[in-house]
Tab-separated table of C-alpha atoms in Angstrom:
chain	number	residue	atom	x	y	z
A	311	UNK	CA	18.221	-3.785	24.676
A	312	UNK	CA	21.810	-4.320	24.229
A	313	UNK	CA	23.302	-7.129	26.289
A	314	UNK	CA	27.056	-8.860	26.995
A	315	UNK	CA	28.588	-5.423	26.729
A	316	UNK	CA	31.943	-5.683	28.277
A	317	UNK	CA	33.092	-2.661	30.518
A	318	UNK	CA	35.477	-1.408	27.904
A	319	UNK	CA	34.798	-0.009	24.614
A	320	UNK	CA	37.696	-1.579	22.347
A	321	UNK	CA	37.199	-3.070	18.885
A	322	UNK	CA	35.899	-6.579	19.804
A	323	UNK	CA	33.116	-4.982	22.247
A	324	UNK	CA	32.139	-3.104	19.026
A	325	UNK	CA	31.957	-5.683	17.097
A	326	UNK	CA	29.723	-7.317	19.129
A	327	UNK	CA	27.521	-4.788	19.496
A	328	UNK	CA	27.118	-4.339	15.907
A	329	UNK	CA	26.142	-7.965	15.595
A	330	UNK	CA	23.563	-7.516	17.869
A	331	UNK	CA	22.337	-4.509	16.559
A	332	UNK	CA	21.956	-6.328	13.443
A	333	UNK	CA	20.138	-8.992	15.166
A	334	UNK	CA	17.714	-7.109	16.148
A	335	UNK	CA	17.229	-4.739	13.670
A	336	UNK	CA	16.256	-7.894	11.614
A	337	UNK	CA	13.884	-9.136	14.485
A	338	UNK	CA	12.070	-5.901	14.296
A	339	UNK	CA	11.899	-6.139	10.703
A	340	UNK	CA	10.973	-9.867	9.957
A	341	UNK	CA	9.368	-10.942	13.436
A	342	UNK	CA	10.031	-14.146	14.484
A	343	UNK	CA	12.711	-15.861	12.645
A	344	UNK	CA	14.643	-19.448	13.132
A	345	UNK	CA	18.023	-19.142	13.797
A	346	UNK	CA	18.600	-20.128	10.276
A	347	UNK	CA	16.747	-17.918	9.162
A	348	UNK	CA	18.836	-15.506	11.212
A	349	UNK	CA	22.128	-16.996	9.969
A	350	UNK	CA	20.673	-16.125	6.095
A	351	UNK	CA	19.565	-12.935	6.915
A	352	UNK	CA	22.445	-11.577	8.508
A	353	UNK	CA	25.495	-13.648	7.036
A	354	UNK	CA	26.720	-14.360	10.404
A	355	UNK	CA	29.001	-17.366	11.044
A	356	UNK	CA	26.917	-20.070	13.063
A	357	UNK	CA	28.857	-20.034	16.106
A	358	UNK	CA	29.252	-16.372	16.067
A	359	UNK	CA	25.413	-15.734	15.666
A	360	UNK	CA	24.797	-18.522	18.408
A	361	UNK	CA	26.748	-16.636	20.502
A	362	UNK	CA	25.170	-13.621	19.651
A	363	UNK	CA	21.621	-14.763	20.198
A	364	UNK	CA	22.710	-16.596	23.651
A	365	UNK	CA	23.564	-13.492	24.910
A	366	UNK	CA	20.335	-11.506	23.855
A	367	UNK	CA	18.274	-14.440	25.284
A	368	UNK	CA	19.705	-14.183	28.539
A	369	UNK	CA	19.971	-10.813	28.649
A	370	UNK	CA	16.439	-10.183	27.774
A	371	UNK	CA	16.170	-8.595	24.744
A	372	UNK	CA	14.868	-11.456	22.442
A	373	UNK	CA	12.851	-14.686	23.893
A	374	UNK	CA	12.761	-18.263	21.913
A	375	UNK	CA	9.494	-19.924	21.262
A	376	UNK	CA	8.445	-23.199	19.606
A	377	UNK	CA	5.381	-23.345	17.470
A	378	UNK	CA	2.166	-24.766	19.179
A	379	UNK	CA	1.613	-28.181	18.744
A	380	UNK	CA	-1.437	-28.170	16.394
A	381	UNK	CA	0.734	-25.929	14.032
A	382	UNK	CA	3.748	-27.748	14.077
A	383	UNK	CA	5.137	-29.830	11.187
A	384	UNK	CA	6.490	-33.618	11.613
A	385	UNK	CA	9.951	-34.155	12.977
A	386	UNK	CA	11.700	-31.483	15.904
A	387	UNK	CA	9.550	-28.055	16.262
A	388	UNK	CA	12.050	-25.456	14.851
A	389	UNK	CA	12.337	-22.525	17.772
A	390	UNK	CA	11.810	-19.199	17.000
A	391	UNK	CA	13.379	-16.097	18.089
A	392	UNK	CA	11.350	-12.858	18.563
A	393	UNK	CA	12.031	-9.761	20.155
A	394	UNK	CA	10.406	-9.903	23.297
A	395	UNK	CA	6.874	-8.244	23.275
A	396	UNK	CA	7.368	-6.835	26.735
A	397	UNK	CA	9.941	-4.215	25.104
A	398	UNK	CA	7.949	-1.446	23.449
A	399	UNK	CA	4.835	-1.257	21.087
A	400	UNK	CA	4.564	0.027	17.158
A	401	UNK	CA	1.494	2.522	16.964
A	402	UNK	CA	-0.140	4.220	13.556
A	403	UNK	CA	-2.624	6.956	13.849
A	404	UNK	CA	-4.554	7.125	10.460
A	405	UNK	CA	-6.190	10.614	10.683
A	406	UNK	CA	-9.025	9.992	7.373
A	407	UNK	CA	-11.650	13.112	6.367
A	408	UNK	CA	-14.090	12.076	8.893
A	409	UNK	CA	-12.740	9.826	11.422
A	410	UNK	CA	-9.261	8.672	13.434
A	411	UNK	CA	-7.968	5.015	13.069
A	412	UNK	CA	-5.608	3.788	15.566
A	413	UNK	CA	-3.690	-0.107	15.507
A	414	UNK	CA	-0.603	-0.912	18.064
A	415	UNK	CA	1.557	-4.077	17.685
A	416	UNK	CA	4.491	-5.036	19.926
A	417	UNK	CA	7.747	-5.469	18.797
A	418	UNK	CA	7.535	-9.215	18.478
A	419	UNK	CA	5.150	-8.749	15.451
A	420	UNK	CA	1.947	-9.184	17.559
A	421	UNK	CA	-1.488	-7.328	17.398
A	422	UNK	CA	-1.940	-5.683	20.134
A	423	UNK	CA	-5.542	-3.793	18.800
A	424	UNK	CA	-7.518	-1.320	16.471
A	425	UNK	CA	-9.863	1.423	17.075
A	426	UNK	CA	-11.922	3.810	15.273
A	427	UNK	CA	-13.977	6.812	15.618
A	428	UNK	CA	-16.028	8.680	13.424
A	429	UNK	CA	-15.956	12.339	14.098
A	430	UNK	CA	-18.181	15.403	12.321
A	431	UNK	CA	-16.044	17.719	9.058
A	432	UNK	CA	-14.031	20.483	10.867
A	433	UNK	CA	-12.404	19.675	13.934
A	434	UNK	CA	-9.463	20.874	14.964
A	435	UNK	CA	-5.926	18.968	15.182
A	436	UNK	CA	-5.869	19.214	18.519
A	437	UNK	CA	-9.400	17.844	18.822
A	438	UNK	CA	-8.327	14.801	16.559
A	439	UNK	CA	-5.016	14.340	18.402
A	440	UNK	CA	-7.279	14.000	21.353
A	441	UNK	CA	-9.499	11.251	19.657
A	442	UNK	CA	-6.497	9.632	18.606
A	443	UNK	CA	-4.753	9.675	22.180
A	444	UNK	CA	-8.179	8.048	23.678
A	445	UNK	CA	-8.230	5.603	21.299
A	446	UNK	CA	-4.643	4.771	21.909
A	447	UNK	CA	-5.564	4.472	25.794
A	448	UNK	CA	-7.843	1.925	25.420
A	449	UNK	CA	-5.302	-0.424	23.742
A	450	UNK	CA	-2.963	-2.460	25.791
A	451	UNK	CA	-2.674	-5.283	28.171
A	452	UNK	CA	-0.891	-8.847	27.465
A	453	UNK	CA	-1.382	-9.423	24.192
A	454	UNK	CA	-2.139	-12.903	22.845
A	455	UNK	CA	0.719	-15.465	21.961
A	456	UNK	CA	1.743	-16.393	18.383
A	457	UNK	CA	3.566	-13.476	16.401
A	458	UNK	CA	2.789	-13.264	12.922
A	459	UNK	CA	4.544	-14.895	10.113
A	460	UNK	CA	6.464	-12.271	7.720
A	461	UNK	CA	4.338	-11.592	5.078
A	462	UNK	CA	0.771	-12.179	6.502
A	463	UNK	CA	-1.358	-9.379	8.854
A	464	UNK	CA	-0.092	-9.038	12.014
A	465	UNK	CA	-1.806	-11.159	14.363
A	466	UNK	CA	-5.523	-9.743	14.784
A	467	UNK	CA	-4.656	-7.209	12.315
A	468	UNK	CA	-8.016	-7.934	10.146
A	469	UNK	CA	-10.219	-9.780	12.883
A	470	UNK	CA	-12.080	-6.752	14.332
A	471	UNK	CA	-10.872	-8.064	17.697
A	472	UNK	CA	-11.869	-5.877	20.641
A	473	UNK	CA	-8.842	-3.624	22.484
A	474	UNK	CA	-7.516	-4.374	25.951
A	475	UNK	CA	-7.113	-1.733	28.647
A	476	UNK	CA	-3.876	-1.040	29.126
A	477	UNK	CA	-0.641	1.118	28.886
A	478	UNK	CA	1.199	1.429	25.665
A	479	UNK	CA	5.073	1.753	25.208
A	480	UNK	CA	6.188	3.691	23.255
A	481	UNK	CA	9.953	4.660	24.546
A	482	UNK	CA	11.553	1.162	22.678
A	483	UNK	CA	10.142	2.139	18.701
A	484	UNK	CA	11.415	5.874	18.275
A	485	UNK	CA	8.345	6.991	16.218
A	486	UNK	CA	4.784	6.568	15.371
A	487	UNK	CA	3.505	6.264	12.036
A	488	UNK	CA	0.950	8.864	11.043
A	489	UNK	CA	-1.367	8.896	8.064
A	490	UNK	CA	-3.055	12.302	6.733
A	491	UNK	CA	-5.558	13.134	3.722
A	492	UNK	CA	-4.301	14.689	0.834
A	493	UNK	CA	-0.450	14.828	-0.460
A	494	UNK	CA	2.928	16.339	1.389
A	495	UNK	CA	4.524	18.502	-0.433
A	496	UNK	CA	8.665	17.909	0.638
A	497	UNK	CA	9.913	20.927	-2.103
A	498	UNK	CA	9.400	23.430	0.522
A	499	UNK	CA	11.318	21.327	4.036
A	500	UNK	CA	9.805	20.869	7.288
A	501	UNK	CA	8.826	24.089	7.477
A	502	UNK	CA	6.154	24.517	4.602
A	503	UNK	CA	4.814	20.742	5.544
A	504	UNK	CA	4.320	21.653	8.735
A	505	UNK	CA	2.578	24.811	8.147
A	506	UNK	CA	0.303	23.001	5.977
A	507	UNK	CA	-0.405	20.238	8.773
A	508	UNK	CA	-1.250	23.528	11.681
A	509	UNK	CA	2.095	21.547	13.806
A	510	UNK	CA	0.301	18.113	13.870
A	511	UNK	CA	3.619	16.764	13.819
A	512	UNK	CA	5.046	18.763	16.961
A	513	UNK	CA	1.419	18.538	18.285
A	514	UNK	CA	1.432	14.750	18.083
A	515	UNK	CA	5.617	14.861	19.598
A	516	UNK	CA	4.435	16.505	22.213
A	517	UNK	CA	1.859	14.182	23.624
A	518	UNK	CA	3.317	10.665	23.211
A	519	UNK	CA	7.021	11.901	23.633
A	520	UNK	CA	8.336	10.604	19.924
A	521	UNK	CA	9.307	11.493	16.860
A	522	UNK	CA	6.366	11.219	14.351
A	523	UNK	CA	6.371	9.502	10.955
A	524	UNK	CA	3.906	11.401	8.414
A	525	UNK	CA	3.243	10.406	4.912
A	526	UNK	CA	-0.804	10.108	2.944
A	527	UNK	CA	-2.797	7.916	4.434
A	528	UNK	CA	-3.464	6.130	1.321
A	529	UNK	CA	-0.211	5.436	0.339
A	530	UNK	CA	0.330	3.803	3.345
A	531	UNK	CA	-2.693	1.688	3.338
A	532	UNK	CA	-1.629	0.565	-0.115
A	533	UNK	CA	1.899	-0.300	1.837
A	534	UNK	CA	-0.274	-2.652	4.418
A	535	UNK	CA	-1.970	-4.935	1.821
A	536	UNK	CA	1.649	-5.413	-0.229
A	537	UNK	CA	3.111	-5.891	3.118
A	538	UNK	CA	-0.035	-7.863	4.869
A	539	UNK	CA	-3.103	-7.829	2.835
A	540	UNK	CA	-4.682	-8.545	-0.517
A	541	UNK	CA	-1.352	-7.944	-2.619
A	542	UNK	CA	1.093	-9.699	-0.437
A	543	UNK	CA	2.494	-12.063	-3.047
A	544	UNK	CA	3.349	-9.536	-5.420
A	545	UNK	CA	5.816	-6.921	-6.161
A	546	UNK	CA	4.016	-4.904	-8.513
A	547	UNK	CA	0.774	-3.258	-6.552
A	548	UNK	CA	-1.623	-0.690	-7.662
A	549	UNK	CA	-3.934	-0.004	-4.707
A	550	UNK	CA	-7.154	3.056	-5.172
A	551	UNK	CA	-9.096	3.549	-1.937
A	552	UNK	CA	-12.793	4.652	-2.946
A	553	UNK	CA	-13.752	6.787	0.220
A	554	UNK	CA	-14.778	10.418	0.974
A	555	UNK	CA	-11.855	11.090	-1.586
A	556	UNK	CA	-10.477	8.901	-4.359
A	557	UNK	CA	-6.614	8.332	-4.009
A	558	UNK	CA	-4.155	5.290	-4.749
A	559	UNK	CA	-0.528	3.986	-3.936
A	560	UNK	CA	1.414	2.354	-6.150
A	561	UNK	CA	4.225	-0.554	-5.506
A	562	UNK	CA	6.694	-0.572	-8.498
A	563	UNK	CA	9.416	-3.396	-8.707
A	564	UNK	CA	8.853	-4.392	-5.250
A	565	UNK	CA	9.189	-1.240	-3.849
A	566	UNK	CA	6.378	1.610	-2.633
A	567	UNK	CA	6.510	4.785	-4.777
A	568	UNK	CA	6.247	8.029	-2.874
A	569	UNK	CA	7.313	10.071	-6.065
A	570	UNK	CA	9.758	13.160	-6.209
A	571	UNK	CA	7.060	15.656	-4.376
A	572	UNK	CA	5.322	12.852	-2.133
A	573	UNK	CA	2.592	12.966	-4.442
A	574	UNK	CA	2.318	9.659	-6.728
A	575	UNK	CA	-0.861	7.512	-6.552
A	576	UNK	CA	-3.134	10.940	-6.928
A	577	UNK	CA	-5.655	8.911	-9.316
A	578	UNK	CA	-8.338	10.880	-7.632
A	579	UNK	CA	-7.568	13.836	-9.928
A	580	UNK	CA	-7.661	12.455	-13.293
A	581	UNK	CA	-10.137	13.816	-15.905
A	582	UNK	CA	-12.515	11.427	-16.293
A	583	UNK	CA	-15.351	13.793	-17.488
A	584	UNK	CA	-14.018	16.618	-19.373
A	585	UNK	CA	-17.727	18.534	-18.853
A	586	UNK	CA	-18.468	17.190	-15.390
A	587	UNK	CA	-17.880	19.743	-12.206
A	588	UNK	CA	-15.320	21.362	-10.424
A	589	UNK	CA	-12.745	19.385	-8.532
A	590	UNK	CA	-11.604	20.703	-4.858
A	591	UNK	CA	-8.139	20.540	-6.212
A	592	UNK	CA	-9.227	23.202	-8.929
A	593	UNK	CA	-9.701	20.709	-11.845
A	594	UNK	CA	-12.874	19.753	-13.732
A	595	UNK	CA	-14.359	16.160	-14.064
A	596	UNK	CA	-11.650	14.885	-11.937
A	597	UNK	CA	-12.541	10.989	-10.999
A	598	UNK	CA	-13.125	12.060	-7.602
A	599	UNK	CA	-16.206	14.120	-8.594
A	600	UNK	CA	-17.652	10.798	-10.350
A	601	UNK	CA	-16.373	8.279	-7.520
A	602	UNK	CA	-15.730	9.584	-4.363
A	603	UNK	CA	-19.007	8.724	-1.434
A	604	UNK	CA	-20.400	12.023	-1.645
A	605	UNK	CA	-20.499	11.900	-5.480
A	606	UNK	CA	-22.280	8.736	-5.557
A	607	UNK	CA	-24.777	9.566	-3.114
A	608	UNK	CA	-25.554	12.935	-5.195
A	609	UNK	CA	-25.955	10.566	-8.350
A	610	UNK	CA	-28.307	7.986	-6.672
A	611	UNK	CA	-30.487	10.321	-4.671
A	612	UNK	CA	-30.701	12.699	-8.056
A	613	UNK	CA	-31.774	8.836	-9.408
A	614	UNK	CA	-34.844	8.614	-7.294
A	615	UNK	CA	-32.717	6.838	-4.807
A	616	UNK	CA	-33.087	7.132	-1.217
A	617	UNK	CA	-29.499	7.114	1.294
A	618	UNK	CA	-28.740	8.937	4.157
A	619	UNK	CA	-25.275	7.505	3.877
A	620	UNK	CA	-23.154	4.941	2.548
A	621	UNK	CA	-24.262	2.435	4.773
A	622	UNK	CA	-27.691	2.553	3.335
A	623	UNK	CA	-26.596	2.881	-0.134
A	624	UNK	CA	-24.498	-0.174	0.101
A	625	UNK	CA	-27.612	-1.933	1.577
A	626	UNK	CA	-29.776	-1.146	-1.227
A	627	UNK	CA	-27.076	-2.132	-3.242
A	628	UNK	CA	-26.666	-5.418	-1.694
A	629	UNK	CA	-31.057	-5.827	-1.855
A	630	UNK	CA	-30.713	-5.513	-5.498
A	631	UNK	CA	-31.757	-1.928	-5.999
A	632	UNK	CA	-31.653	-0.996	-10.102
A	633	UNK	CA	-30.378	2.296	-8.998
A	634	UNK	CA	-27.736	1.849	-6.981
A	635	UNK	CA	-26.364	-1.045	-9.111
A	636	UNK	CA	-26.673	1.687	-11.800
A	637	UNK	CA	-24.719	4.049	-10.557
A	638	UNK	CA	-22.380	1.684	-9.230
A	639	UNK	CA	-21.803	0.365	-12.629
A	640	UNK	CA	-21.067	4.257	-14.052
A	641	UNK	CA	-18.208	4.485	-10.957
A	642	UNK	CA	-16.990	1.133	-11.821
A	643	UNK	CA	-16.366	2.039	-15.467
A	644	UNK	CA	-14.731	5.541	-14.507
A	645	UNK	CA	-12.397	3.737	-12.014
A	646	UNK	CA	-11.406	0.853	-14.519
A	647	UNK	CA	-10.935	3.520	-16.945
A	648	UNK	CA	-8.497	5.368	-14.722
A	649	UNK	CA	-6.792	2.018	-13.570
A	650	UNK	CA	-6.292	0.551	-17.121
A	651	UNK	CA	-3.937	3.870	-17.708
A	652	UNK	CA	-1.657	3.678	-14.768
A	653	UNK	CA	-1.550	-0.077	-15.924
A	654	UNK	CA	-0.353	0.712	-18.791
A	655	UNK	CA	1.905	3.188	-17.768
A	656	UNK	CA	3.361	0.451	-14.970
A	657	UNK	CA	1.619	-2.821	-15.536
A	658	UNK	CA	1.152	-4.155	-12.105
A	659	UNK	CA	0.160	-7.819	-11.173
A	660	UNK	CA	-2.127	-6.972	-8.691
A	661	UNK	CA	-4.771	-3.987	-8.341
A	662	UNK	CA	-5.963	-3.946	-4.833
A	663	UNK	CA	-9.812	-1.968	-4.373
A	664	UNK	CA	-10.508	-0.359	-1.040
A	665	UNK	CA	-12.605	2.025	0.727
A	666	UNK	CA	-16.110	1.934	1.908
A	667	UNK	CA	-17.643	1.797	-1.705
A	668	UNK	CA	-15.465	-2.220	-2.374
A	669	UNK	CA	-18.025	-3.213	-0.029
A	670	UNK	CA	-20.261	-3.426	-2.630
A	671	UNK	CA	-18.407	-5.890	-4.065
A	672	UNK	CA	-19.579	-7.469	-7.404
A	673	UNK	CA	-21.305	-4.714	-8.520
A	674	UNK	CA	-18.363	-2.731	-8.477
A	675	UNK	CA	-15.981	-4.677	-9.095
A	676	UNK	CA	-17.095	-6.221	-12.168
A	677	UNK	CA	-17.764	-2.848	-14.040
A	678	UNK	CA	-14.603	-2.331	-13.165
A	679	UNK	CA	-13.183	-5.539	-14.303
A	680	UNK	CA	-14.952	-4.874	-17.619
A	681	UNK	CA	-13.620	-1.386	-18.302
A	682	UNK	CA	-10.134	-2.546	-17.716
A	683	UNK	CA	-10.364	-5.507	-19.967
A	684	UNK	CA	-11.769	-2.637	-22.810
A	685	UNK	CA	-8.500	-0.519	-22.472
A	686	UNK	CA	-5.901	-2.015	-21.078
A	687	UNK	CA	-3.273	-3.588	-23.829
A	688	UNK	CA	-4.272	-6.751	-24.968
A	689	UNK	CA	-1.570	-8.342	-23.649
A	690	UNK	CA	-2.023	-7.628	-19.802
A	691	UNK	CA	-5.376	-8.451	-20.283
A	692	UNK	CA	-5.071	-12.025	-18.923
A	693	UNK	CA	-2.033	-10.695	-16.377
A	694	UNK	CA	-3.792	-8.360	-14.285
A	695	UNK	CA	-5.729	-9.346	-10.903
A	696	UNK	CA	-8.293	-7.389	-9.204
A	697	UNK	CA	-8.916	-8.071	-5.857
A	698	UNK	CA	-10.791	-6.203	-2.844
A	699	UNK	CA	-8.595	-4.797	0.011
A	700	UNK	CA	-8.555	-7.175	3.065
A	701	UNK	CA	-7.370	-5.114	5.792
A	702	UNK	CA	-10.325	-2.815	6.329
A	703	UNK	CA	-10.245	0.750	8.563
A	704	UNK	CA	-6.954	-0.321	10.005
A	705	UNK	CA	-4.984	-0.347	6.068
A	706	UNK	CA	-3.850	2.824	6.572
A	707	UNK	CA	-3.302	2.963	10.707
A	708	UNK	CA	-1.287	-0.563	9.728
A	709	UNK	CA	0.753	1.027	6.913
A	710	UNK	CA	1.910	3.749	9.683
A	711	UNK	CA	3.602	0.753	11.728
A	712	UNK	CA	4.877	-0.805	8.624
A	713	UNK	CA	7.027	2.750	7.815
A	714	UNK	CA	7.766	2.792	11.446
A	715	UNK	CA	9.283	-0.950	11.455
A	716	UNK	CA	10.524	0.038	7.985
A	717	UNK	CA	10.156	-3.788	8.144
A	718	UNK	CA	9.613	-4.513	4.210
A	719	UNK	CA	11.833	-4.287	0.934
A	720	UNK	CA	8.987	-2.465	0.012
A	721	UNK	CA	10.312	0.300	1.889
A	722	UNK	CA	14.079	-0.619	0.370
A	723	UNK	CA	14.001	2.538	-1.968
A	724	UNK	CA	11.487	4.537	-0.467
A	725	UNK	CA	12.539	8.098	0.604
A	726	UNK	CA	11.919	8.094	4.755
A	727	UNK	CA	9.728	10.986	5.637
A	728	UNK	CA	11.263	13.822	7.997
A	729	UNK	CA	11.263	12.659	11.509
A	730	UNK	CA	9.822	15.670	13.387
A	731	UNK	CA	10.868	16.201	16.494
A	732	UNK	CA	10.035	19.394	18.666
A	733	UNK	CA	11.120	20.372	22.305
């Protein structure tokens, strides 16, 4: 992607390739940017940057653009300068309990497409890795013009738009971004993580010729909303995913917490019932027992309720049904519970709800509203937003491309996961 290299190698052909590198590298960070937005970014003199940028331009590399006419403001359109989309896509694979999530965006910062398949308990690695590489095959083709702005979804990112046939490429990006259930334990190296994960990474190498990014899946879904979603315009993010298993992220100071051991944003596994059953992760009364799907369905059909799934509890939810509202309002209070203690261990500005059980919206969220208003200190009280997640089955898929672009300050202090790569 490199251009105006001279045929030597001496100090000033260096130097120029550095400033281009650094170019770029902000490109594929930021997305489209103004020149002067370049010149900021990258301290660059003005003619040296103009140079710079000529020569990527004609070269290939980056293409200039000028908003579309409806969009623009008054006086001359201001041109911006993208890396040109042609050059290589971004991919995250978001491998959840019981189905693979898949979203590709080009390098220019534009949605290429999302996918999802549900899939039965069980299966195999391999058999995932296959869902995941059919999924990926059914994305491609020209995608639509307009990158996204830095800060908001990628373009498409939360429509529900449906995938183009095509041919992904993956050779420009270097990795893919891959979210898994449950937490990754770094203490023991590459070897004990991948033991753990049967060689999905070196699986996953294998088949799309990369180096692949892991980290949990809701971590990096938390990542997408403070990067594109619900918690963009704040630096201090605590994000729990209400799902098949209860887990959180958390964005301190501006930047995502992964922890010492990979494991922060565990919330899943607080006591919240002292007396209340066994936890998978060898607790007792662990939130997860009281607020995970399968929890709540136990609770509502032991009710009286009737649900052969979450889809039908959330519709007797949404019809009114006492019972459901019910036991939505015991979740909510166990959740608020939970959250008002991480906010006052890290008081956060935002707390960002997710999963399949925020669709249920008010009636969760306001028991949850109300139990954090009961314990959190008095004087975060008034400070402390809730808000539903806005990015849907493609958070965590999203949050895979984010870590791959490591296009945030988000990402400024964040520990990059082991790259594994395998002949």
């Amino acid at each position: 992607m490199l251009c105006g290299m001279q045929a030597h190698d001496g100090p000033l052909t260096r130097l120029r390739k550095s400033h281009e590198q650094s170019v770029l590298d902000l490109l594929r960070k930021h997305g489209p940017l103004s020149r002067a937005e370049l010149g900021a970014h990258s301290g660059l003199s003005r003619t040296t940057l103009y140079d710079i940028v000529a020569g990527l331009v004609e070269g290939g590399a980056v293409v200039a653009a000028t908003p579309q006419a409806e969009v623009r403001r008054r006086g001359r359109p201001v041109e911006k300068l993208s890396l040109n989309p042609h050059a290589g896509e971004a991919v995250g694979i978001d491998f959840a309990r019981r189905a693979v999530h898949v979203s590709a965006i080009n390098v220019a910062h534009e949605m290429i497409g999302s996918a999802s398949e549900a899939h039965a308990p069980g299966l195999t690695w391999n058999q995932r890795a296959d869902i995941a590489e059919r999924l990926l095959g059914s994305l491609g083709g020209a995608p639509p013009r307009g990158a996204a702005a830095h800060g908001s979804a990628p373009r498409g990112a939360s429509a529900g738009r449906a995938p183009r046939r095509g041919t992904l490429r993956l050779g420009a990006l270097s990795a893919i971004g891959v979210g898994v259930v449950g937490p990754l334990i770094d203490a023991g190296g590459t070897d004990a993580r991948e033991r753990s994960l049967d060689g999905l990474p070196g699986l996953l190498h294998e088949r799309f010729g990369v180096p692949v990014l892991l980290d949990n899946n809701t971590r990096l879904a938390a990542l997408a909303e403070a990067v594109w979603g619900a918690a963009a315009d704040s630096g201090d993010v605590l994000y729990v995913r209400l799902s098949h298993g209860v887990g959180g992220g958390l964005v301190v100071g501006g930047s995502l917490h992964r922890g010492m051991y990979g494991m922060s944003g565990e919330f899943g596994h607080v006591t919240v019932d002292p007396d209340g059953v066994p936890c998978q992760c060898g607790g007792t009364g662990c939130l997860e027992t009281v607020a995970s799907i399968d929890a709540v369905l136990r609770r509502y059909r032991a009710a009286g309720g009737r649900a052969e799934d979450v889809t039908a509890f959330l519709a007797a939810a949404a019809s009114g049904d006492d019972t459901a509202h019910a036991v939505l309002a015991r979740v909510g209070t166990a959740v608020g519970t939970v959250l008002a203690a991480v906010c006052n261990a890290v008081g956060p500005g935002v707390i960002v709800i997710g999963g399949e059980l925020a669709e249920a919206g008010a009636a969760l969220i306001e028991p949850v509203e109300r139990a954090l208003h009961t314990h959190v200190m008095p004087l975060a009280r008034d400070r402390v937003r809730v808000r539903r997640a806005t990015l849907g089955e493609a958070g965590s898929a999203l949050g895979g491309i984010a870590l791959v672009l490591h296009e945030s300050p988000l990402l400024s202090r964040y520990p990059q996961p082991a790259t594994e790569e395998h002949a």
